[in-house]
mmCIF file of C-alpha atoms and ligand atoms in Angstrom:
data_model
loop_
_atom_site.group_PDB
_atom_site.id
_atom_site.type_symbol
_atom_site.label_atom_id
_atom_site.label_comp_id
_atom_site.label_asym_id
_atom_site.label_seq_id
_atom_site.Cartn_x
_atom_site.Cartn_y
_atom_site.Cartn_z
ATOM 1 C CA UNK A 1 7.928 -5.619 -31.052
ATOM 2 C CA UNK A 2 4.837 -6.665 -29.350
ATOM 3 C CA UNK A 3 1.740 -5.066 -30.805
ATOM 4 C CA UNK A 4 -0.100 -4.529 -27.384
ATOM 5 C CA UNK A 5 0.273 -2.566 -24.303
ATOM 6 C CA UNK A 6 -0.688 -2.768 -20.610
ATOM 7 C CA UNK A 7 -1.269 0.422 -18.608
ATOM 8 C CA UNK A 8 -1.934 0.423 -14.842
ATOM 9 C CA UNK A 9 -4.330 2.623 -13.112
ATOM 10 C CA UNK A 10 -3.359 3.849 -9.695
ATOM 11 C CA UNK A 11 -5.512 1.359 -7.684
ATOM 12 C CA UNK A 12 -3.273 -1.839 -7.870
ATOM 13 C CA UNK A 13 0.160 -1.125 -9.377
ATOM 14 C CA UNK A 14 1.771 -4.312 -7.711
ATOM 15 C CA UNK A 15 -0.761 -6.648 -9.564
ATOM 16 C CA UNK A 16 -0.235 -4.710 -12.787
ATOM 17 C CA UNK A 17 3.456 -5.266 -12.411
ATOM 18 C CA UNK A 18 3.119 -8.907 -11.821
ATOM 19 C CA UNK A 19 0.939 -9.284 -14.826
ATOM 20 C CA UNK A 20 3.447 -7.359 -16.996
ATOM 21 C CA UNK A 21 6.276 -9.537 -15.727
ATOM 22 C CA UNK A 22 4.338 -12.700 -16.652
ATOM 23 C CA UNK A 23 3.596 -11.189 -20.133
ATOM 24 C CA UNK A 24 7.374 -10.069 -20.402
ATOM 25 C CA UNK A 25 6.556 -6.469 -21.217
ATOM 26 C CA UNK A 26 7.098 -3.102 -19.437
ATOM 27 C CA UNK A 27 4.013 -1.388 -18.173
ATOM 28 C CA UNK A 28 2.820 1.530 -20.595
ATOM 29 C CA UNK A 29 3.918 4.892 -19.412
ATOM 30 C CA UNK A 30 1.187 7.073 -18.060
ATOM 31 C CA UNK A 31 1.351 10.283 -15.986
ATOM 32 C CA UNK A 32 -1.523 10.129 -13.395
ATOM 33 C CA UNK A 33 -1.681 13.642 -11.791
ATOM 34 C CA UNK A 34 -4.325 15.869 -10.503
ATOM 35 C CA UNK A 35 -5.167 19.476 -10.846
ATOM 36 C CA UNK A 36 -5.345 21.553 -7.745
ATOM 37 C CA UNK A 37 -9.146 21.198 -7.518
ATOM 38 C CA UNK A 38 -8.777 17.468 -7.479
ATOM 39 C CA UNK A 39 -9.666 16.673 -11.100
ATOM 40 C CA UNK A 40 -7.873 13.579 -12.336
ATOM 41 C CA UNK A 41 -5.731 14.239 -15.433
ATOM 42 C CA UNK A 42 -4.189 10.964 -16.897
ATOM 43 C CA UNK A 43 -1.570 11.594 -19.764
ATOM 44 C CA UNK A 44 -0.762 8.656 -21.997
ATOM 45 C CA UNK A 45 2.903 8.672 -23.009
ATOM 46 C CA UNK A 46 2.990 5.745 -25.450
ATOM 47 C CA UNK A 47 1.973 5.338 -29.211
ATOM 48 C CA UNK A 48 -1.098 3.413 -28.921
ATOM 49 C CA UNK A 49 -2.266 3.657 -32.628
ATOM 50 C CA UNK A 50 -3.426 0.180 -34.127
ATOM 51 C CA UNK A 51 -2.268 -1.620 -30.858
ATOM 52 C CA UNK A 52 -4.375 -3.685 -28.633
ATOM 53 C CA UNK A 53 -4.509 -1.719 -25.130
ATOM 54 C CA UNK A 54 -5.316 -3.120 -21.863
ATOM 55 C CA UNK A 55 -5.871 -0.930 -18.783
ATOM 56 C CA UNK A 56 -5.757 -2.605 -15.393
ATOM 57 C CA UNK A 57 -7.665 -0.838 -12.574
ATOM 58 C CA UNK A 58 -9.465 -2.326 -9.558
ATOM 59 C CA UNK A 59 -12.378 -0.354 -8.041
ATOM 60 C CA UNK A 60 -11.067 -0.428 -4.560
ATOM 61 C CA UNK A 61 -11.043 2.432 -2.136
ATOM 62 C CA UNK A 62 -11.156 5.291 -3.205
ATOM 63 C CA UNK A 63 -13.547 3.560 -5.540
ATOM 64 C CA UNK A 64 -15.197 6.686 -7.452
ATOM 65 C CA UNK A 65 -11.744 8.068 -8.071
ATOM 66 C CA UNK A 66 -10.644 4.818 -9.444
ATOM 67 C CA UNK A 67 -13.646 4.330 -11.813
ATOM 68 C CA UNK A 68 -13.164 7.876 -12.983
ATOM 69 C CA UNK A 69 -9.411 7.523 -13.580
ATOM 70 C CA UNK A 70 -10.188 4.372 -15.659
ATOM 71 C CA UNK A 71 -12.893 6.236 -17.672
ATOM 72 C CA UNK A 72 -10.530 9.072 -18.352
ATOM 73 C CA UNK A 73 -7.540 6.894 -19.338
ATOM 74 C CA UNK A 74 -9.991 5.074 -21.661
ATOM 75 C CA UNK A 75 -10.927 8.332 -23.274
ATOM 76 C CA UNK A 76 -7.296 9.418 -23.632
ATOM 77 C CA UNK A 77 -6.351 6.279 -25.289
ATOM 78 C CA UNK A 78 -9.296 5.922 -27.683
ATOM 79 C CA UNK A 79 -8.511 9.468 -29.006
ATOM 80 C CA UNK A 80 -5.219 8.030 -30.349
ATOM 81 C CA UNK A 81 -6.762 5.244 -32.391
ATOM 82 C CA UNK A 82 -5.823 2.035 -30.919
ATOM 83 C CA UNK A 83 -7.051 -1.230 -32.425
ATOM 84 C CA UNK A 84 -8.852 -2.532 -29.418
ATOM 85 C CA UNK A 85 -9.198 -1.267 -25.950
ATOM 86 C CA UNK A 86 -9.871 -3.612 -22.988
ATOM 87 C CA UNK A 87 -10.581 -2.814 -19.311
ATOM 88 C CA UNK A 88 -9.136 -5.146 -16.881
ATOM 89 C CA UNK A 89 -11.078 -4.868 -13.706
ATOM 90 C CA UNK A 90 -9.918 -7.484 -11.077
ATOM 91 C CA UNK A 91 -12.561 -6.066 -8.511
ATOM 92 C CA UNK A 92 -15.599 -4.464 -9.809
ATOM 93 C CA UNK A 93 -16.964 -2.289 -7.040
ATOM 94 C CA UNK A 94 -20.663 -1.403 -7.082
ATOM 95 C CA UNK A 95 -21.486 -4.889 -8.197
ATOM 96 C CA UNK A 96 -23.377 -5.707 -5.025
ATOM 97 C CA UNK A 97 -25.808 -2.903 -6.137
ATOM 98 C CA UNK A 98 -27.007 -5.231 -8.987
ATOM 99 C CA UNK A 99 -30.774 -4.517 -8.338
ATOM 100 C CA UNK A 100 -33.137 -2.160 -6.633
ATOM 101 C CA UNK A 101 -33.105 -3.363 -3.153
ATOM 102 C CA UNK A 102 -35.826 -0.939 -2.451
ATOM 103 C CA UNK A 103 -37.713 1.524 -4.302
ATOM 104 C CA UNK A 104 -35.875 4.848 -4.875
ATOM 105 C CA UNK A 105 -32.424 3.160 -5.148
ATOM 106 C CA UNK A 106 -30.324 2.822 -8.246
ATOM 107 C CA UNK A 107 -29.126 -0.213 -10.166
ATOM 108 C CA UNK A 108 -25.523 1.068 -9.713
ATOM 109 C CA UNK A 109 -23.784 -1.931 -11.381
ATOM 110 C CA UNK A 110 -25.593 -1.121 -14.609
ATOM 111 C CA UNK A 111 -24.552 2.488 -14.430
ATOM 112 C CA UNK A 112 -20.939 1.474 -14.131
ATOM 113 C CA UNK A 113 -21.222 -0.738 -17.076
ATOM 114 C CA UNK A 114 -22.552 2.199 -19.146
ATOM 115 C CA UNK A 115 -19.616 4.502 -17.931
ATOM 116 C CA UNK A 116 -17.259 1.972 -19.201
ATOM 117 C CA UNK A 117 -19.009 1.681 -22.634
ATOM 118 C CA UNK A 118 -19.201 5.419 -23.018
ATOM 119 C CA UNK A 119 -15.330 5.397 -22.508
ATOM 120 C CA UNK A 120 -15.078 3.091 -25.433
ATOM 121 C CA UNK A 121 -13.804 0.011 -23.787
ATOM 122 C CA UNK A 122 -14.705 -2.604 -26.187
ATOM 123 C CA UNK A 123 -14.169 -5.594 -23.849
ATOM 124 C CA UNK A 124 -14.062 -6.278 -20.113
ATOM 125 C CA UNK A 125 -11.964 -8.774 -18.111
ATOM 126 C CA UNK A 126 -13.095 -9.185 -14.575
ATOM 127 C CA UNK A 127 -13.044 -11.544 -11.749
ATOM 128 C CA UNK A 128 -15.764 -13.084 -9.512
ATOM 129 C CA UNK A 129 -18.392 -10.652 -9.978
ATOM 130 C CA UNK A 130 -20.886 -10.428 -7.117
ATOM 131 C CA UNK A 131 -23.684 -11.776 -9.518
ATOM 132 C CA UNK A 132 -22.940 -13.465 -12.805
ATOM 133 C CA UNK A 133 -25.964 -11.673 -14.325
ATOM 134 C CA UNK A 134 -24.068 -8.433 -14.273
ATOM 135 C CA UNK A 135 -22.437 -9.711 -17.411
ATOM 136 C CA UNK A 136 -25.811 -8.880 -18.980
ATOM 137 C CA UNK A 137 -25.432 -5.266 -18.061
ATOM 138 C CA UNK A 138 -22.685 -4.786 -20.635
ATOM 139 C CA UNK A 139 -23.108 -4.562 -24.456
ATOM 140 C CA UNK A 140 -19.488 -5.613 -24.856
ATOM 141 C CA UNK A 141 -17.957 -9.007 -24.328
ATOM 142 C CA UNK A 142 -17.041 -9.745 -20.689
ATOM 143 C CA UNK A 143 -14.427 -12.460 -19.867
ATOM 144 C CA UNK A 144 -15.483 -13.322 -16.408
ATOM 145 C CA UNK A 145 -12.718 -15.237 -14.585
ATOM 146 C CA UNK A 146 -12.865 -16.992 -11.180
ATOM 147 C CA UNK A 147 -10.268 -17.150 -8.443
ATOM 148 C CA UNK A 148 -12.013 -19.781 -6.579
ATOM 149 C CA UNK A 149 -9.965 -22.677 -8.078
ATOM 150 C CA UNK A 150 -6.902 -20.957 -6.972
ATOM 151 C CA UNK A 151 -8.360 -20.521 -3.488
ATOM 152 C CA UNK A 152 -9.362 -24.228 -3.509
ATOM 153 C CA UNK A 153 -5.808 -25.253 -4.064
ATOM 154 C CA UNK A 154 -4.825 -23.145 -1.095
ATOM 155 C CA UNK A 155 -7.261 -24.832 1.044
ATOM 156 C CA UNK A 156 -6.000 -28.187 0.203
ATOM 157 C CA UNK A 157 -2.549 -27.190 1.378
ATOM 158 C CA UNK A 158 -4.089 -26.736 4.924
ATOM 159 C CA UNK A 159 -4.755 -30.555 5.075
ATOM 160 C CA UNK A 160 -7.807 -29.931 7.188
ATOM 161 C CA UNK A 161 -9.880 -33.064 8.044
ATOM 162 C CA UNK A 162 -13.566 -33.493 8.142
ATOM 163 C CA UNK A 163 -14.314 -30.532 5.927
ATOM 164 C CA UNK A 164 -17.806 -28.946 5.188
ATOM 165 C CA UNK A 165 -18.238 -25.878 2.845
ATOM 166 C CA UNK A 166 -20.640 -23.330 4.176
ATOM 167 C CA UNK A 167 -22.348 -20.585 2.145
ATOM 168 C CA UNK A 168 -22.454 -17.431 4.287
ATOM 169 C CA UNK A 169 -25.854 -16.680 2.951
ATOM 170 C CA UNK A 170 -28.345 -17.883 0.502
ATOM 171 C CA UNK A 171 -26.889 -15.889 -2.500
ATOM 172 C CA UNK A 172 -23.604 -17.698 -2.068
ATOM 173 C CA UNK A 173 -25.144 -21.339 -2.397
ATOM 174 C CA UNK A 174 -23.856 -21.834 -5.960
ATOM 175 C CA UNK A 175 -20.323 -20.877 -5.100
ATOM 176 C CA UNK A 176 -20.404 -23.068 -2.115
ATOM 177 C CA UNK A 177 -21.751 -26.166 -4.002
ATOM 178 C CA UNK A 178 -19.015 -25.648 -6.714
ATOM 179 C CA UNK A 179 -16.408 -25.565 -3.940
ATOM 180 C CA UNK A 180 -17.984 -28.507 -2.088
ATOM 181 C CA UNK A 181 -17.733 -30.578 -5.429
ATOM 182 C CA UNK A 182 -14.202 -29.481 -6.106
ATOM 183 C CA UNK A 183 -13.129 -30.500 -2.559
ATOM 184 C CA UNK A 184 -15.596 -33.679 -2.519
ATOM 185 C CA UNK A 185 -17.023 -32.537 0.910
ATOM 186 C CA UNK A 186 -20.584 -31.807 2.055
ATOM 187 C CA UNK A 187 -21.944 -28.337 2.239
ATOM 188 C CA UNK A 188 -24.210 -26.135 4.529
ATOM 189 C CA UNK A 189 -25.857 -22.785 4.394
ATOM 190 C CA UNK A 190 -26.176 -19.883 6.800
ATOM 191 C CA UNK A 191 -29.270 -17.767 6.639
ATOM 192 C CA UNK A 192 -28.153 -14.028 6.977
ATOM 193 C CA UNK A 193 -30.107 -10.978 7.309
ATOM 194 C CA UNK A 194 -28.609 -7.620 6.148
ATOM 195 C CA UNK A 195 -30.343 -4.631 7.666
ATOM 196 C CA UNK A 196 -31.246 -2.035 4.819
ATOM 197 C CA UNK A 197 -31.253 0.732 7.388
ATOM 198 C CA UNK A 198 -28.157 -0.040 9.129
ATOM 199 C CA UNK A 199 -25.486 -0.344 6.339
ATOM 200 C CA UNK A 200 -22.839 -3.009 6.663
ATOM 201 C CA UNK A 201 -24.659 -4.878 9.550
ATOM 202 C CA UNK A 202 -25.637 -8.459 9.163
ATOM 203 C CA UNK A 203 -26.930 -11.035 11.550
ATOM 204 C CA UNK A 204 -26.905 -14.886 11.009
ATOM 205 C CA UNK A 205 -30.266 -16.489 12.012
ATOM 206 C CA UNK A 206 -29.739 -20.130 11.421
ATOM 207 C CA UNK A 207 -27.206 -22.828 9.902
ATOM 208 C CA UNK A 208 -28.820 -25.405 7.610
ATOM 209 C CA UNK A 209 -26.638 -28.528 7.636
ATOM 210 C CA UNK A 210 -24.034 -30.205 10.034
ATOM 211 C CA UNK A 211 -21.054 -28.320 11.172
ATOM 212 C CA UNK A 212 -20.458 -29.691 14.769
ATOM 213 C CA UNK A 213 -16.908 -31.108 15.065
ATOM 214 C CA UNK A 214 -16.126 -30.179 11.415
ATOM 215 C CA UNK A 215 -13.430 -27.934 9.698
ATOM 216 C CA UNK A 216 -15.635 -25.218 8.041
ATOM 217 C CA UNK A 217 -14.824 -23.639 4.973
ATOM 218 C CA UNK A 218 -16.881 -20.504 4.295
ATOM 219 C CA UNK A 219 -16.562 -19.078 0.643
ATOM 220 C CA UNK A 220 -17.611 -15.515 -0.367
ATOM 221 C CA UNK A 221 -16.819 -13.200 -3.037
ATOM 222 C CA UNK A 222 -16.241 -10.000 -1.069
ATOM 223 C CA UNK A 223 -15.309 -9.150 2.504
ATOM 224 C CA UNK A 224 -16.209 -5.517 3.097
ATOM 225 C CA UNK A 225 -16.970 -4.562 6.714
ATOM 226 C CA UNK A 226 -16.246 -8.283 7.799
ATOM 227 C CA UNK A 227 -19.667 -8.516 9.457
ATOM 228 C CA UNK A 228 -20.853 -11.442 7.387
ATOM 229 C CA UNK A 229 -18.041 -13.705 8.197
ATOM 230 C CA UNK A 230 -17.300 -12.516 11.700
ATOM 231 C CA UNK A 231 -20.901 -13.165 12.797
ATOM 232 C CA UNK A 232 -20.971 -16.228 10.698
ATOM 233 C CA UNK A 233 -17.844 -17.663 12.245
ATOM 234 C CA UNK A 234 -19.093 -16.760 15.727
ATOM 235 C CA UNK A 235 -22.340 -18.744 14.994
ATOM 236 C CA UNK A 236 -20.539 -21.760 13.540
ATOM 237 C CA UNK A 237 -18.278 -21.925 16.503
ATOM 238 C CA UNK A 238 -21.258 -21.784 18.881
ATOM 239 C CA UNK A 239 -22.634 -24.756 17.056
ATOM 240 C CA UNK A 240 -19.378 -26.700 17.662
ATOM 241 C CA UNK A 241 -17.299 -26.095 14.378
ATOM 242 C CA UNK A 242 -13.696 -27.159 14.948
ATOM 243 C CA UNK A 243 -12.201 -24.509 12.945
ATOM 244 C CA UNK A 244 -13.291 -21.801 10.363
ATOM 245 C CA UNK A 245 -11.441 -21.118 7.178
ATOM 246 C CA UNK A 246 -12.663 -18.259 5.200
ATOM 247 C CA UNK A 247 -12.063 -17.971 1.409
ATOM 248 C CA UNK A 248 -12.777 -14.714 -0.432
ATOM 249 C CA UNK A 249 -11.570 -13.136 -3.696
ATOM 250 C CA UNK A 250 -11.968 -9.498 -2.897
ATOM 251 C CA UNK A 251 -10.372 -8.090 0.254
ATOM 252 C CA UNK A 252 -12.244 -4.787 0.187
ATOM 253 C CA UNK A 253 -11.900 -4.873 4.082
ATOM 254 C CA UNK A 254 -13.225 -1.336 4.498
ATOM 255 C CA UNK A 255 -12.381 0.883 7.511
ATOM 256 C CA UNK A 256 -11.196 -1.062 10.458
ATOM 257 C CA UNK A 257 -12.353 -4.441 8.959
ATOM 258 C CA UNK A 258 -8.883 -5.965 9.583
ATOM 259 C CA UNK A 259 -8.813 -4.961 13.270
ATOM 260 C CA UNK A 260 -12.284 -6.492 13.703
ATOM 261 C CA UNK A 261 -11.298 -9.573 11.786
ATOM 262 C CA UNK A 262 -8.072 -9.972 14.154
ATOM 263 C CA UNK A 263 -10.574 -9.948 17.003
ATOM 264 C CA UNK A 264 -12.779 -12.600 15.383
ATOM 265 C CA UNK A 265 -12.604 -16.440 15.774
ATOM 266 C CA UNK A 266 -11.650 -16.912 12.174
ATOM 267 C CA UNK A 267 -8.672 -19.496 12.016
ATOM 268 C CA UNK A 268 -7.548 -18.942 8.401
ATOM 269 C CA UNK A 269 -8.369 -16.221 6.009
ATOM 270 C CA UNK A 270 -7.436 -16.987 2.326
ATOM 271 C CA UNK A 271 -7.722 -13.988 -0.050
ATOM 272 C CA UNK A 272 -6.416 -12.716 -3.309
ATOM 273 C CA UNK A 273 -4.694 -9.558 -4.482
ATOM 274 C CA UNK A 274 -7.461 -8.264 -6.602
ATOM 275 C CA UNK A 275 -7.238 -5.388 -4.091
ATOM 276 C CA UNK A 276 -3.861 -4.183 -3.104
ATOM 277 C CA UNK A 277 -2.849 -4.728 0.488
ATOM 278 C CA UNK A 278 0.948 -4.901 -0.155
ATOM 279 C CA UNK A 279 2.997 -3.044 2.293
ATOM 280 C CA UNK A 280 0.387 -3.256 5.056
ATOM 281 C CA UNK A 281 0.818 -5.122 8.418
ATOM 282 C CA UNK A 282 -2.059 -7.656 8.429
ATOM 283 C CA UNK A 283 -3.230 -10.319 10.915
ATOM 284 C CA UNK A 284 -1.001 -13.508 10.822
ATOM 285 C CA UNK A 285 -3.863 -15.831 9.849
ATOM 286 C CA UNK A 286 -4.272 -13.991 6.527
ATOM 287 C CA UNK A 287 -2.731 -15.309 3.360
ATOM 288 C CA UNK A 288 -2.887 -13.752 -0.245
ATOM 289 C CA UNK A 289 -2.913 -15.697 -3.391
ATOM 290 C CA UNK A 290 -2.136 -13.834 -6.787
ATOM 291 C CA UNK A 291 -4.559 -13.567 -9.673
ATOM 292 C CA UNK A 292 -1.806 -12.338 -11.870
ATOM 293 C CA UNK A 293 -1.342 -15.523 -13.918
ATOM 294 C CA UNK A 294 -5.243 -15.861 -14.479
ATOM 295 C CA UNK A 295 -5.156 -12.191 -15.825
ATOM 296 C CA UNK A 296 -1.956 -12.729 -17.883
ATOM 297 C CA UNK A 297 -3.472 -15.956 -19.419
ATOM 298 C CA UNK A 298 -6.547 -13.985 -20.386
ATOM 299 C CA UNK A 299 -4.550 -11.306 -22.111
ATOM 300 C CA UNK A 300 -2.615 -13.896 -23.866
ATOM 301 C CA UNK A 301 -5.713 -15.484 -25.221
ATOM 302 C CA UNK A 302 -6.855 -12.001 -26.623
ATOM 303 C CA UNK A 303 -3.608 -11.068 -28.157
ATOM 304 C CA UNK A 304 -2.552 -14.358 -29.760
HETATM 305 C C1 LIG B 401 -23.203 -10.309 0.082
HETATM 306 O O1 LIG B 401 -24.047 -10.833 -0.568
HETATM 307 C C2 LIG B 401 -21.624 -10.712 -0.277
HETATM 308 O O2 LIG B 401 -21.565 -11.897 -1.012
HETATM 309 C C3 LIG B 401 -20.780 -10.551 0.954
HETATM 310 O O3 LIG B 401 -21.164 -11.545 1.857
HETATM 311 C C4 LIG B 401 -20.994 -9.298 1.708
HETATM 312 O O4 LIG B 401 -20.907 -8.298 0.729
HETATM 313 C C5 LIG B 401 -19.814 -9.025 2.661
HETATM 314 O O5 LIG B 401 -19.990 -7.925 3.179
HETATM 315 P P1 LIG B 401 -19.646 -7.597 4.793
HETATM 316 O O6 LIG B 401 -18.141 -8.030 4.755
HETATM 317 O O7 LIG B 401 -19.716 -6.014 4.809
HETATM 318 O O8 LIG B 401 -20.469 -8.358 5.516
#
C-alpha cells in the first residue's frame, strides 16, 4: 500500500491521469461540485491521515476558479491530518504580474503565493515560471522544473538547418541563450514593446542579430493572446527568415488565439500539456509534448 495520494483539480485531469499512470496509482477520489450560487465545494473521499498528498491543478482558464478550487482542496485535506501536502501547479497563472508595472497595480504573483501558504501547502512543484525570482515569493520550498529540455528534443526531431534561437523580448534572453547552448547554434533578440494601456497588444521594434536565410527558433514561457509570437514571426519573415518554429511551455492561448495563430506565418508550434487542450481541434502545425514524466519523477523524488 502506497503512503501517498495524488488528487486532480478540474483544470487538467488528462495530465493528472498521465502522471498517476506513470506512478502506477489511481487518482484520489474527490467530489468537485458547486452550490447553486457558484461556490466551489470539494469533498475529499480518501483517508489522507499521515499520508503525503499531492494536488495537481493548473491555473488555466477559468483561472480564478482553479486557484480557489486548489486552495479549498488544500484546506479540506489539511483538516484530516496529512503528513505533508504539496501543490503541483504545472502552469502558475498571475506569474506575469511579478512586479508593479506601474503605481497602483498589485504584485499578484506574491498574493497567489500567500493564498497557497494559507491553504497549508508545504511545498510547491511548478514548471517554467515566468520569472525565476517568483520562487522567492514563497516561504515554502518550490521545486521549479523546466520543460525546455523536452521541447529542445522536439526541435531536434525537425532536422532544421542553419538554426538561430531568437528571444521574443529582452526578458526572454536567458531562456534563449540556454536553448542556443543546448542546440549549439547562435542567438538573436527581438525588442518588443507591450502597451500598458492596451492589454495583450505588442509590437516588435527591432531584431538584434542575424536571421536572414535562417531557420528561426523562438522560445517563450507563455503564449497568451499570441500577439508576441505572431508579430515577432511577421517581423522575422520580413527580415528574410526561412522558417519560424515557436517553442512555449504554457499554451494559455486565450480567446481566439488559436484562430489568430492559424492565420500567422508560424511554421511549427511546439507546446506542452501544462494546460489541457485535449479534445480540441487545433491547427495542424501545433504539436504537444507531455510534461507528465517530469512531474512523476519529481513526485518520486519526494516520496522515496
Ligand atoms: C512576456 O514577457 C511573456 O514571456 C510572453 O512573451 C507573453 O506573456 C506572451 O503573451 P502574448 O501571447 O499575449 O503576447
